[in-house]
PDB file of C-alpha atoms and ligand atoms in Angstrom:
ATOM      1  CA  UNK A 114      -5.741 -19.492   8.852  1.00  0.00           C
ATOM      2  CA  UNK A 115      -4.307 -18.666  12.313  1.00  0.00           C
ATOM      3  CA  UNK A 116      -1.092 -17.142  10.994  1.00  0.00           C
ATOM      4  CA  UNK A 117       0.249 -15.634   7.790  1.00  0.00           C
ATOM      5  CA  UNK A 118       3.457 -17.269   6.600  1.00  0.00           C
ATOM      6  CA  UNK A 119       6.000 -16.212   3.976  1.00  0.00           C
ATOM      7  CA  UNK A 120       4.159 -18.159   1.263  1.00  0.00           C
ATOM      8  CA  UNK A 121       0.976 -16.187   1.943  1.00  0.00           C
ATOM      9  CA  UNK A 122       2.899 -12.898   2.087  1.00  0.00           C
ATOM     10  CA  UNK A 123       4.686 -13.703  -1.180  1.00  0.00           C
ATOM     11  CA  UNK A 124       1.278 -14.489  -2.705  1.00  0.00           C
ATOM     12  CA  UNK A 125       0.082 -11.050  -1.501  1.00  0.00           C
ATOM     13  CA  UNK A 126       3.069  -9.315  -3.089  1.00  0.00           C
ATOM     14  CA  UNK A 127       2.497 -11.221  -6.312  1.00  0.00           C
ATOM     15  CA  UNK A 128      -1.248 -10.448  -6.378  1.00  0.00           C
ATOM     16  CA  UNK A 129      -0.523  -6.767  -5.666  1.00  0.00           C
ATOM     17  CA  UNK A 130       1.918  -6.724  -8.595  1.00  0.00           C
ATOM     18  CA  UNK A 131      -0.595  -8.371 -10.921  1.00  0.00           C
ATOM     19  CA  UNK A 132      -3.365  -5.996  -9.811  1.00  0.00           C
ATOM     20  CA  UNK A 133      -1.349  -2.795 -10.271  1.00  0.00           C
ATOM     21  CA  UNK A 134      -0.273  -4.042 -13.700  1.00  0.00           C
ATOM     22  CA  UNK A 135      -3.910  -4.728 -14.584  1.00  0.00           C
ATOM     23  CA  UNK A 136      -5.053  -1.335 -13.216  1.00  0.00           C
ATOM     24  CA  UNK A 137      -2.027   0.551 -14.484  1.00  0.00           C
ATOM     25  CA  UNK A 138      -3.952   2.698 -16.983  1.00  0.00           C
ATOM     26  CA  UNK A 139      -6.597   3.615 -14.404  1.00  0.00           C
ATOM     27  CA  UNK A 140      -3.953   4.605 -11.823  1.00  0.00           C
ATOM     28  CA  UNK A 141      -2.182   6.677 -14.451  1.00  0.00           C
ATOM     29  CA  UNK A 142      -5.474   8.293 -15.475  1.00  0.00           C
ATOM     30  CA  UNK A 143      -6.093   9.294 -11.832  1.00  0.00           C
ATOM     31  CA  UNK A 144      -2.572  10.747 -11.676  1.00  0.00           C
ATOM     32  CA  UNK A 145      -3.046  12.595 -14.964  1.00  0.00           C
ATOM     33  CA  UNK A 146      -5.931  14.529 -13.383  1.00  0.00           C
ATOM     34  CA  UNK A 147      -3.998  15.816 -10.360  1.00  0.00           C
ATOM     35  CA  UNK A 148      -0.364  14.824 -10.914  1.00  0.00           C
ATOM     36  CA  UNK A 149       2.019  13.884 -13.712  1.00  0.00           C
ATOM     37  CA  UNK A 150       0.373  10.749 -15.117  1.00  0.00           C
ATOM     38  CA  UNK A 151       2.953   8.240 -13.918  1.00  0.00           C
ATOM     39  CA  UNK A 152       1.501   6.496 -10.846  1.00  0.00           C
ATOM     40  CA  UNK A 153       0.349   3.394 -12.754  1.00  0.00           C
ATOM     41  CA  UNK A 154       3.669   3.142 -14.575  1.00  0.00           C
ATOM     42  CA  UNK A 155       5.631   3.710 -11.355  1.00  0.00           C
ATOM     43  CA  UNK A 156       3.790   0.992  -9.435  1.00  0.00           C
ATOM     44  CA  UNK A 157       3.785  -1.495 -12.309  1.00  0.00           C
ATOM     45  CA  UNK A 158       7.511  -1.004 -12.931  1.00  0.00           C
ATOM     46  CA  UNK A 159       8.359  -1.334  -9.237  1.00  0.00           C
ATOM     47  CA  UNK A 160       6.286  -4.438  -8.680  1.00  0.00           C
ATOM     48  CA  UNK A 161       7.620  -6.044 -11.840  1.00  0.00           C
ATOM     49  CA  UNK A 162      11.162  -5.517 -10.513  1.00  0.00           C
ATOM     50  CA  UNK A 163       9.988  -7.099  -7.222  1.00  0.00           C
ATOM     51  CA  UNK A 164       8.613 -10.125  -9.013  1.00  0.00           C
ATOM     52  CA  UNK A 165      11.929 -10.602 -10.865  1.00  0.00           C
ATOM     53  CA  UNK A 166      13.774 -10.365  -7.549  1.00  0.00           C
ATOM     54  CA  UNK A 167      11.519 -12.957  -5.905  1.00  0.00           C
ATOM     55  CA  UNK A 168      11.527 -15.331  -8.884  1.00  0.00           C
ATOM     56  CA  UNK A 169      14.539 -17.125  -7.395  1.00  0.00           C
ATOM     57  CA  UNK A 170      12.362 -18.321  -4.506  1.00  0.00           C
ATOM     58  CA  UNK A 171      10.490 -17.096  -1.447  1.00  0.00           C
ATOM     59  CA  UNK A 172      12.793 -16.028   1.416  1.00  0.00           C
ATOM     60  CA  UNK A 173      12.441 -18.118   4.588  1.00  0.00           C
ATOM     61  CA  UNK A 174      11.671 -15.249   6.935  1.00  0.00           C
ATOM     62  CA  UNK A 175       9.099 -12.476   6.867  1.00  0.00           C
ATOM     63  CA  UNK A 176      11.646  -9.684   7.334  1.00  0.00           C
ATOM     64  CA  UNK A 177      13.832 -10.942   4.501  1.00  0.00           C
ATOM     65  CA  UNK A 178      10.852 -11.102   2.134  1.00  0.00           C
ATOM     66  CA  UNK A 179       9.438  -7.681   3.011  1.00  0.00           C
ATOM     67  CA  UNK A 180      12.824  -5.945   3.104  1.00  0.00           C
ATOM     68  CA  UNK A 181      13.590  -7.298  -0.365  1.00  0.00           C
ATOM     69  CA  UNK A 182      10.282  -5.863  -1.609  1.00  0.00           C
ATOM     70  CA  UNK A 183      10.971  -2.509   0.062  1.00  0.00           C
ATOM     71  CA  UNK A 184      14.524  -2.134  -1.155  1.00  0.00           C
ATOM     72  CA  UNK A 185      13.535  -3.083  -4.695  1.00  0.00           C
ATOM     73  CA  UNK A 186      10.751  -0.470  -4.727  1.00  0.00           C
ATOM     74  CA  UNK A 187      13.015   2.251  -3.360  1.00  0.00           C
ATOM     75  CA  UNK A 188      15.669   1.515  -5.983  1.00  0.00           C
ATOM     76  CA  UNK A 189      13.420   0.957  -9.018  1.00  0.00           C
ATOM     77  CA  UNK A 190      10.678   3.593  -8.698  1.00  0.00           C
ATOM     78  CA  UNK A 191      11.264   7.288  -9.111  1.00  0.00           C
ATOM     79  CA  UNK A 192       8.652   9.680  -7.776  1.00  0.00           C
ATOM     80  CA  UNK A 193       7.029   9.899  -4.384  1.00  0.00           C
ATOM     81  CA  UNK A 194       5.411   6.480  -4.379  1.00  0.00           C
ATOM     82  CA  UNK A 195       8.624   4.401  -4.683  1.00  0.00           C
ATOM     83  CA  UNK A 196      10.270   5.684  -1.510  1.00  0.00           C
ATOM     84  CA  UNK A 197       6.911   5.748   0.307  1.00  0.00           C
ATOM     85  CA  UNK A 198       5.817   2.192  -0.553  1.00  0.00           C
ATOM     86  CA  UNK A 199       9.447   1.085  -0.195  1.00  0.00           C
ATOM     87  CA  UNK A 200       9.584   2.504   3.318  1.00  0.00           C
ATOM     88  CA  UNK A 201       6.248   0.862   4.105  1.00  0.00           C
ATOM     89  CA  UNK A 202       7.561  -2.622   3.232  1.00  0.00           C
ATOM     90  CA  UNK A 203      10.978  -2.023   4.848  1.00  0.00           C
ATOM     91  CA  UNK A 204       9.451  -0.885   8.142  1.00  0.00           C
ATOM     92  CA  UNK A 205       6.872  -3.654   8.008  1.00  0.00           C
ATOM     93  CA  UNK A 206       9.702  -6.191   7.623  1.00  0.00           C
ATOM     94  CA  UNK A 207      11.753  -4.660  10.430  1.00  0.00           C
ATOM     95  CA  UNK A 208       8.757  -4.799  12.775  1.00  0.00           C
ATOM     96  CA  UNK A 209       7.947  -8.392  11.777  1.00  0.00           C
ATOM     97  CA  UNK A 210      11.471  -9.670  12.411  1.00  0.00           C
ATOM     98  CA  UNK A 211      13.180 -12.895  11.361  1.00  0.00           C
ATOM     99  CA  UNK A 212      10.162 -15.146  11.842  1.00  0.00           C
ATOM    100  CA  UNK A 213       8.518 -17.649   9.475  1.00  0.00           C
ATOM    101  CA  UNK A 214       4.967 -16.380  10.115  1.00  0.00           C
ATOM    102  CA  UNK A 215       2.853 -13.674  11.741  1.00  0.00           C
ATOM    103  CA  UNK A 216      -0.279 -14.160  13.831  1.00  0.00           C
ATOM    104  CA  UNK A 217      -3.058 -11.558  13.616  1.00  0.00           C
ATOM    105  CA  UNK A 218      -1.683  -9.089  16.178  1.00  0.00           C
ATOM    106  CA  UNK A 219       1.853  -9.384  14.750  1.00  0.00           C
ATOM    107  CA  UNK A 220       0.531  -8.763  11.220  1.00  0.00           C
ATOM    108  CA  UNK A 221      -1.403  -5.718  12.456  1.00  0.00           C
ATOM    109  CA  UNK A 222       1.642  -4.378  14.319  1.00  0.00           C
ATOM    110  CA  UNK A 223       3.845  -4.832  11.244  1.00  0.00           C
ATOM    111  CA  UNK A 224       1.339  -3.036   8.996  1.00  0.00           C
ATOM    112  CA  UNK A 225       1.098  -0.196  11.514  1.00  0.00           C
ATOM    113  CA  UNK A 226       4.896   0.093  11.564  1.00  0.00           C
ATOM    114  CA  UNK A 227       4.754   0.369   7.749  1.00  0.00           C
ATOM    115  CA  UNK A 228       2.148   3.119   8.005  1.00  0.00           C
ATOM    116  CA  UNK A 229       4.272   4.931  10.605  1.00  0.00           C
ATOM    117  CA  UNK A 230       7.216   4.719   8.189  1.00  0.00           C
ATOM    118  CA  UNK A 231       5.171   6.445   5.477  1.00  0.00           C
ATOM    119  CA  UNK A 232       4.259   9.197   7.941  1.00  0.00           C
ATOM    120  CA  UNK A 233       7.882   9.568   9.095  1.00  0.00           C
ATOM    121  CA  UNK A 234       8.950   9.937   5.488  1.00  0.00           C
ATOM    122  CA  UNK A 235       6.130  11.993   3.956  1.00  0.00           C
ATOM    123  CA  UNK A 236       4.576  13.743   6.977  1.00  0.00           C
ATOM    124  CA  UNK A 237       1.046  13.150   5.664  1.00  0.00           C
ATOM    125  CA  UNK A 238      -1.875  13.675   7.993  1.00  0.00           C
ATOM    126  CA  UNK A 239      -5.479  12.605   7.748  1.00  0.00           C
ATOM    127  CA  UNK A 240      -7.309  14.544   5.017  1.00  0.00           C
ATOM    128  CA  UNK A 241      -4.172  15.571   3.076  1.00  0.00           C
ATOM    129  CA  UNK A 242      -5.448  13.479   0.120  1.00  0.00           C
ATOM    130  CA  UNK A 243      -2.683  10.863   0.033  1.00  0.00           C
ATOM    131  CA  UNK A 244      -2.243   7.115   0.403  1.00  0.00           C
ATOM    132  CA  UNK A 245      -2.391   7.764   4.175  1.00  0.00           C
ATOM    133  CA  UNK A 246      -6.148   8.405   3.849  1.00  0.00           C
ATOM    134  CA  UNK A 247      -6.705   4.808   2.669  1.00  0.00           C
ATOM    135  CA  UNK A 248      -4.005   3.141   4.776  1.00  0.00           C
ATOM    136  CA  UNK A 249      -4.665   4.640   8.215  1.00  0.00           C
ATOM    137  CA  UNK A 250      -8.351   3.598   8.305  1.00  0.00           C
ATOM    138  CA  UNK A 251      -7.379   0.155   6.991  1.00  0.00           C
ATOM    139  CA  UNK A 252      -4.845  -0.432   9.771  1.00  0.00           C
ATOM    140  CA  UNK A 253      -7.308   0.923  12.361  1.00  0.00           C
ATOM    141  CA  UNK A 254     -10.037  -1.402  11.051  1.00  0.00           C
ATOM    142  CA  UNK A 255      -7.661  -4.369  11.205  1.00  0.00           C
ATOM    143  CA  UNK A 256      -6.860  -3.630  14.861  1.00  0.00           C
ATOM    144  CA  UNK A 257     -10.524  -3.143  15.737  1.00  0.00           C
ATOM    145  CA  UNK A 258     -11.618  -6.354  14.014  1.00  0.00           C
ATOM    146  CA  UNK A 259      -8.904  -8.426  15.711  1.00  0.00           C
ATOM    147  CA  UNK A 260      -9.731  -6.848  19.080  1.00  0.00           C
ATOM    148  CA  UNK A 261     -13.355  -7.874  18.482  1.00  0.00           C
ATOM    149  CA  UNK A 262     -12.320 -11.485  17.960  1.00  0.00           C
ATOM    150  CA  UNK A 263     -12.428 -11.643  14.140  1.00  0.00           C
ATOM    151  CA  UNK A 264     -10.333 -14.194  12.231  1.00  0.00           C
ATOM    152  CA  UNK A 265      -7.318 -12.883  10.280  1.00  0.00           C
ATOM    153  CA  UNK A 266      -9.287 -13.415   7.062  1.00  0.00           C
ATOM    154  CA  UNK A 267     -12.275 -11.391   8.268  1.00  0.00           C
ATOM    155  CA  UNK A 268     -10.035  -8.721   9.811  1.00  0.00           C
ATOM    156  CA  UNK A 269      -8.059  -8.208   6.585  1.00  0.00           C
ATOM    157  CA  UNK A 270     -11.368  -8.008   4.681  1.00  0.00           C
ATOM    158  CA  UNK A 271     -12.535  -5.296   7.123  1.00  0.00           C
ATOM    159  CA  UNK A 272      -9.222  -3.494   6.512  1.00  0.00           C
ATOM    160  CA  UNK A 273      -9.688  -3.712   2.734  1.00  0.00           C
ATOM    161  CA  UNK A 274     -13.238  -2.362   2.974  1.00  0.00           C
ATOM    162  CA  UNK A 275     -11.988   0.539   5.125  1.00  0.00           C
ATOM    163  CA  UNK A 276      -9.207   1.278   2.622  1.00  0.00           C
ATOM    164  CA  UNK A 277     -11.763   1.450  -0.208  1.00  0.00           C
ATOM    165  CA  UNK A 278     -13.930   3.846   1.807  1.00  0.00           C
ATOM    166  CA  UNK A 279     -10.832   5.931   2.599  1.00  0.00           C
ATOM    167  CA  UNK A 280      -9.898   5.996  -1.105  1.00  0.00           C
ATOM    168  CA  UNK A 281     -13.387   7.190  -2.065  1.00  0.00           C
ATOM    169  CA  UNK A 282     -13.298   9.829   0.662  1.00  0.00           C
ATOM    170  CA  UNK A 283     -10.278  11.466  -1.027  1.00  0.00           C
ATOM    171  CA  UNK A 284     -12.507  12.559  -3.939  1.00  0.00           C
ATOM    172  CA  UNK A 285     -13.659  15.949  -2.557  1.00  0.00           C
ATOM    173  CA  UNK A 286     -10.421  16.710  -0.687  1.00  0.00           C
ATOM    174  CA  UNK A 287      -7.960  19.452  -1.589  1.00  0.00           C
ATOM    175  CA  UNK A 288      -4.447  17.965  -1.709  1.00  0.00           C
ATOM    176  CA  UNK A 289      -1.986  19.224   0.876  1.00  0.00           C
ATOM    177  CA  UNK A 290       0.952  16.909   0.113  1.00  0.00           C
ATOM    178  CA  UNK A 291       2.816  15.807  -2.994  1.00  0.00           C
ATOM    179  CA  UNK A 292       2.453  17.023  -6.565  1.00  0.00           C
ATOM    180  CA  UNK A 293      -1.339  17.273  -6.384  1.00  0.00           C
ATOM    181  CA  UNK A 294      -0.969  20.020  -3.760  1.00  0.00           C
ATOM    182  CA  UNK A 295       0.436  22.317  -6.495  1.00  0.00           C
ATOM    183  CA  UNK A 296      -3.086  22.387  -7.956  1.00  0.00           C
ATOM    184  CA  UNK A 297      -4.664  23.744  -4.779  1.00  0.00           C
ATOM    185  CA  UNK A 298      -8.462  23.830  -4.981  1.00  0.00           C
ATOM    186  CA  UNK A 299      -8.369  22.289  -8.466  1.00  0.00           C
ATOM    187  CA  UNK A 300      -7.261  18.979  -6.938  1.00  0.00           C
ATOM    188  CA  UNK A 301     -10.762  18.545  -5.471  1.00  0.00           C
ATOM    189  CA  UNK A 302     -13.145  16.281  -7.399  1.00  0.00           C
ATOM    190  CA  UNK A 303     -10.570  13.576  -8.203  1.00  0.00           C
ATOM    191  CA  UNK A 304      -9.565  10.396  -6.367  1.00  0.00           C
ATOM    192  CA  UNK A 305      -6.010  10.342  -5.052  1.00  0.00           C
ATOM    193  CA  UNK A 306      -3.957   7.841  -7.102  1.00  0.00           C
ATOM    194  CA  UNK A 307      -1.879   6.673  -4.117  1.00  0.00           C
ATOM    195  CA  UNK A 308      -5.022   6.074  -2.067  1.00  0.00           C
ATOM    196  CA  UNK A 309      -6.323   4.022  -5.001  1.00  0.00           C
ATOM    197  CA  UNK A 310      -3.195   1.838  -5.116  1.00  0.00           C
ATOM    198  CA  UNK A 311      -3.326   1.456  -1.324  1.00  0.00           C
ATOM    199  CA  UNK A 312      -6.901   0.166  -1.548  1.00  0.00           C
ATOM    200  CA  UNK A 313      -5.550  -2.420  -4.031  1.00  0.00           C
ATOM    201  CA  UNK A 314      -2.762  -3.270  -1.552  1.00  0.00           C
ATOM    202  CA  UNK A 315      -5.298  -4.143   1.162  1.00  0.00           C
ATOM    203  CA  UNK A 316      -7.732  -5.840  -1.201  1.00  0.00           C
ATOM    204  CA  UNK A 317      -4.982  -8.189  -2.398  1.00  0.00           C
ATOM    205  CA  UNK A 318      -3.886  -8.810   1.206  1.00  0.00           C
ATOM    206  CA  UNK A 319      -7.416  -9.905   2.107  1.00  0.00           C
ATOM    207  CA  UNK A 320      -7.571 -12.109  -0.991  1.00  0.00           C
ATOM    208  CA  UNK A 321      -4.276 -13.823  -0.108  1.00  0.00           C
ATOM    209  CA  UNK A 322      -5.265 -14.353   3.502  1.00  0.00           C
ATOM    210  CA  UNK A 323      -8.624 -15.850   2.515  1.00  0.00           C
ATOM    211  CA  UNK A 324     -10.857 -12.829   3.104  1.00  0.00           C
ATOM    212  CA  UNK A 325     -12.134 -12.785  -0.486  1.00  0.00           C
ATOM    213  CA  UNK A 326     -12.188 -10.612  -3.648  1.00  0.00           C
ATOM    214  CA  UNK A 327      -9.275  -9.154  -5.707  1.00  0.00           C
TER     215      UNK A 327
HETATM  216  P1  ADP B 584       4.872  11.448  -8.023  1.00  0.00           P
HETATM  217  O1  ADP B 584       3.872  12.268  -7.250  1.00  0.00           O
HETATM  218  O2  ADP B 584       6.270  11.748  -7.641  1.00  0.00           O
HETATM  219  O3  ADP B 584       4.628  11.498  -9.507  1.00  0.00           O
HETATM  220  P2  ADP B 584       3.398   8.978  -7.912  1.00  0.00           P
HETATM  221  O4  ADP B 584       2.547   9.571  -8.969  1.00  0.00           O
HETATM  222  O5  ADP B 584       3.903   7.596  -8.179  1.00  0.00           O
HETATM  223  O6  ADP B 584       4.630   9.911  -7.568  1.00  0.00           O
HETATM  224  O7  ADP B 584       2.596   8.901  -6.536  1.00  0.00           O
HETATM  225  C1  ADP B 584       1.701   9.920  -6.172  1.00  0.00           C
HETATM  226  C2  ADP B 584       1.026   9.524  -4.860  1.00  0.00           C
HETATM  227  O8  ADP B 584       1.965   9.550  -3.800  1.00  0.00           O
HETATM  228  C3  ADP B 584      -0.060  10.499  -4.443  1.00  0.00           C
HETATM  229  O9  ADP B 584      -1.285  10.159  -5.063  1.00  0.00           O
HETATM  230  C4  ADP B 584      -0.118  10.330  -2.935  1.00  0.00           C
HETATM  231  O10 ADP B 584      -1.024   9.317  -2.529  1.00  0.00           O
HETATM  232  C5  ADP B 584       1.275   9.853  -2.592  1.00  0.00           C
HETATM  233  N1  ADP B 584       2.018  10.889  -1.887  1.00  0.00           N
HETATM  234  C6  ADP B 584       2.661  11.961  -2.405  1.00  0.00           C
HETATM  235  N2  ADP B 584       3.272  12.671  -1.436  1.00  0.00           N
HETATM  236  C7  ADP B 584       2.981  12.036  -0.261  1.00  0.00           C
HETATM  237  C8  ADP B 584       3.331  12.252   1.123  1.00  0.00           C
HETATM  238  N3  ADP B 584       4.078  13.291   1.493  1.00  0.00           N
HETATM  239  N4  ADP B 584       2.855  11.364   2.032  1.00  0.00           N
HETATM  240  C9  ADP B 584       2.097  10.313   1.670  1.00  0.00           C
HETATM  241  N5  ADP B 584       1.753  10.040   0.384  1.00  0.00           N
HETATM  242  C10 ADP B 584       2.181  10.893  -0.551  1.00  0.00           C
HETATM  243 MG1   MG B 585       2.872  10.974 -10.385  1.00  0.00          MG
END
């Protein structure tokens, strides 16, 4: 696959929704350790609203599709993750523009714009124990793989592997952002729930693009 079109992106969104619904209890369990036990419910509710919105048909352009996802998440999910994931998809759509498909560099640039949106909104930095710690290495790995000549499928797989490593690396961290930061040192020893859902986000992207698993 030389480019990712709206059908592939809609498949990604649908796979992400199915995966967060399937892993809902696990995500909630992670959030019960260092938060308020709603991350699985938040993500499942948001993505179910997205799937209802997209049931009418896949929009013709990438920005229309991703902005619909973002706006639906912002309006249907309370808590930190709704506005953060919503902003991610909105900014990704704005960066992509009114085009029918994205080539590798355009996909990478759109994902980076989404990441930048999360940072603009939540001010997370590396090591704060948030979704940033899975997403930033994933976007970096995508860029590096494409720069090295990898196919989009292989590059998204490299991004997914980096997101999983980033998720696992949140385990010993002390949270400095969000609800988990209220726990201070006691937040160490648990995976960050948002980093876990972000690893799912990149795993499902790789699966939709043809890079395997999920
Ligand atoms: P809430 O914390 O409001 O209950 P969720 O449980 O749905 O919302 O989401 C919690 C996740 O949101 C955390 O695990 C973390 O990854 C992410 N998060 C919280 N605050 C921030 C922030 N400022 N920047 C980036 N991610 C954040
Ligand atoms: Mg929570």
